[in-house]
GROMACS .gro file of C-alpha atoms in nm:
model
  128
    1MET     CA    1  -3.474   5.533   5.162
    2SER     CA    2  -3.748   5.719   5.335
    3THR     CA    3  -3.676   5.993   5.585
    4LEU     CA    4  -3.823   5.790   5.870
    5THR     CA    5  -3.596   5.494   5.788
    6VAL     CA    6  -3.287   5.714   5.791
    7LEU     CA    7  -3.401   5.878   6.115
    8ALA     CA    8  -3.465   5.538   6.275
    9LYS     CA    9  -3.119   5.411   6.175
   10ALA     CA   10  -2.951   5.725   6.308
   11THR     CA   11  -3.145   5.701   6.635
   12LEU     CA   12  -3.050   5.334   6.673
   13PHE     CA   13  -2.684   5.415   6.606
   14VAL     CA   14  -2.681   5.691   6.869
   15ALA     CA   15  -2.866   5.468   7.120
   16VAL     CA   16  -2.611   5.187   7.074
   17ILE     CA   17  -2.320   5.427   7.119
   18LEU     CA   18  -2.474   5.587   7.430
   19GLY     CA   19  -2.557   5.247   7.575
   20TYR     CA   20  -2.200   5.131   7.517
   21ALA     CA   21  -2.069   5.446   7.688
   22GLN     CA   22  -2.269   5.362   8.000
   23LEU     CA   23  -2.127   5.009   8.022
   24GLU     CA   24  -1.762   5.060   7.926
   25ASP     CA   25  -1.473   5.182   8.141
   26LYS     CA   26  -1.460   5.564   8.129
   27GLU     CA   27  -1.094   5.577   8.021
   28LEU     CA   28  -1.157   5.342   7.728
   29VAL     CA   29  -1.468   5.531   7.622
   30GLU     CA   30  -1.275   5.857   7.587
   31PHE     CA   31  -1.026   5.701   7.344
   32ARG     CA   32  -1.286   5.501   7.152
   33TYR     CA   33  -1.521   5.799   7.118
   34GLY     CA   34  -1.229   5.998   6.989
   35VAL     CA   35  -1.160   5.737   6.722
   36LEU     CA   36  -1.529   5.714   6.631
   37THR     CA   37  -1.582   6.089   6.607
   38THR     CA   38  -1.259   6.126   6.409
   39ALA     CA   39  -1.374   5.867   6.154
   40LEU     CA   40  -1.721   6.023   6.121
   41PHE     CA   41  -1.580   6.375   6.101
   42LEU     CA   42  -1.327   6.288   5.831
   43PHE     CA   43  -1.596   6.109   5.631
   44LEU     CA   44  -1.811   6.420   5.651
   45VAL     CA   45  -1.531   6.658   5.551
   46GLY     CA   46  -1.396   6.435   5.275
   47SER     CA   47  -1.732   6.338   5.123
   48PRO     CA   48  -1.728   6.609   4.852
   49LEU     CA   49  -1.409   6.448   4.718
   50MET     CA   50  -1.613   6.141   4.624
   51HIS     CA   51  -1.703   6.336   4.309
   52ILE     CA   52  -1.341   6.410   4.213
   53GLY     CA   53  -1.359   6.190   3.902
   54GLU     CA   54  -1.664   6.372   3.769
   55ILE     CA   55  -1.516   6.712   3.858
   56ILE     CA   56  -1.203   6.636   3.658
   57LYS     CA   57  -1.404   6.484   3.371
   58THR     CA   58  -1.642   6.780   3.343
   59LYS     CA   59  -1.377   7.036   3.444
   60SER     CA   60  -1.637   7.201   3.666
   61THR     CA   61  -1.677   7.244   4.041
   62ALA     CA   62  -2.048   7.325   4.008
   63MET     CA   63  -2.139   7.023   4.223
   64LEU     CA   64  -1.920   7.131   4.516
   65PRO     CA   65  -2.068   7.355   4.790
   66PHE     CA   66  -1.814   7.640   4.793
   67PRO     CA   67  -1.951   7.832   5.097
   68LEU     CA   68  -1.957   7.514   5.306
   69ILE     CA   69  -1.604   7.414   5.203
   70PHE     CA   70  -1.468   7.766   5.255
   71MET     CA   71  -1.619   7.803   5.602
   72GLY     CA   72  -1.519   7.446   5.689
   73THR     CA   73  -1.159   7.535   5.606
   74ILE     CA   74  -1.167   7.833   5.839
   75VAL     CA   75  -1.332   7.634   6.120
   76ALA     CA   76  -1.090   7.341   6.081
   77PHE     CA   77  -0.797   7.582   6.103
   78GLN     CA   78  -0.937   7.742   6.418
   79TRP     CA   79  -0.993   7.404   6.582
   80LEU     CA   80  -0.645   7.295   6.477
   81VAL     CA   81  -0.496   7.598   6.651
   82TYR     CA   82  -0.710   7.526   6.958
   83GLY     CA   83  -0.595   7.163   6.958
   84LEU     CA   84  -0.234   7.277   6.945
   85ILE     CA   85  -0.293   7.516   7.235
   86ILE     CA   86  -0.446   7.251   7.461
   87ASN     CA   87  -0.221   6.975   7.319
   88ASN     CA   88  -0.506   6.732   7.242
   89ALA     CA   89  -0.402   6.463   6.992
   90PHE     CA   90  -0.756   6.390   6.867
   91ILE     CA   91  -0.836   6.753   6.796
   92ILE     CA   92  -0.498   6.810   6.630
   93PHE     CA   93  -0.527   6.500   6.409
   94GLN     CA   94  -0.894   6.553   6.316
   95ASN     CA   95  -0.855   6.913   6.223
   96GLY     CA   96  -0.513   6.880   6.064
   97VAL     CA   97  -0.653   6.625   5.821
   98ALA     CA   98  -0.979   6.821   5.781
   99PHE     CA   99  -0.786   7.139   5.705
  100THR     CA  100  -0.576   6.956   5.445
  101LEU     CA  101  -0.885   6.799   5.283
  102SER     CA  102  -1.059   7.137   5.278
  103LEU     CA  103  -0.758   7.303   5.117
  104ALA     CA  104  -0.754   7.028   4.852
  105GLN     CA  105  -1.122   7.094   4.784
  106LEU     CA  106  -1.064   7.470   4.767
  107SER     CA  107  -0.778   7.416   4.522
  108LEU     CA  108  -1.029   7.255   4.285
  109PHE     CA  109  -1.211   7.590   4.269
  110ALA     CA  110  -0.884   7.757   4.168
  111ILE     CA  111  -0.824   7.497   3.895
  112TYR     CA  112  -1.175   7.452   3.754
  113PRO     CA  113  -1.458   7.703   3.707
  114SER     CA  114  -1.784   7.673   3.897
  115LYS     CA  115  -1.981   7.650   3.574
  116PRO     CA  116  -1.942   7.360   3.331
  117VAL     CA  117  -1.728   7.423   3.026
  118GLU     CA  118  -1.939   7.400   2.712
  119SER     CA  119  -1.820   7.159   2.447
  120SER     CA  120  -1.780   7.277   2.089
  121ALA     CA  121  -2.089   7.071   1.989
  122GLU     CA  122  -2.303   7.255   2.244
  123THR     CA  123  -2.166   7.592   2.127
  124ASP     CA  124  -2.248   7.505   1.765
  125LYS     CA  125  -2.607   7.414   1.859
  126LYS     CA  126  -2.656   7.751   2.030
  127LYS     CA  127  -2.535   7.936   1.718
  128ASP     CA  128  -2.796   7.763   1.496
   0.00000   0.00000   0.00000
């Protein structure tokens, strides 16, 4: 997909959501926006786990963005604490799940190296 197509789809999505917000009852919008942002946020945070099969197969976390996951873990924890302080269910749920997903992703770095493990066939080729 071209960049302009993606940009057009994103703009249309945002326009539909903003238009809906203008027409709907304000109390309903708050809840429904919370559900929508929670779904989008969790998709964003959990997206690196879509490669879990390949990570386990290759025994390498080279495809995972460590700095982004590490900082995301810290930020999710801070927002979780903030959500607990203000007692906001959406913030608590979003960031509790995000913190758990981020910890799961960080645990992959503890289990597997960041560089792919060479097979014995590849090692033999380098020796020749």
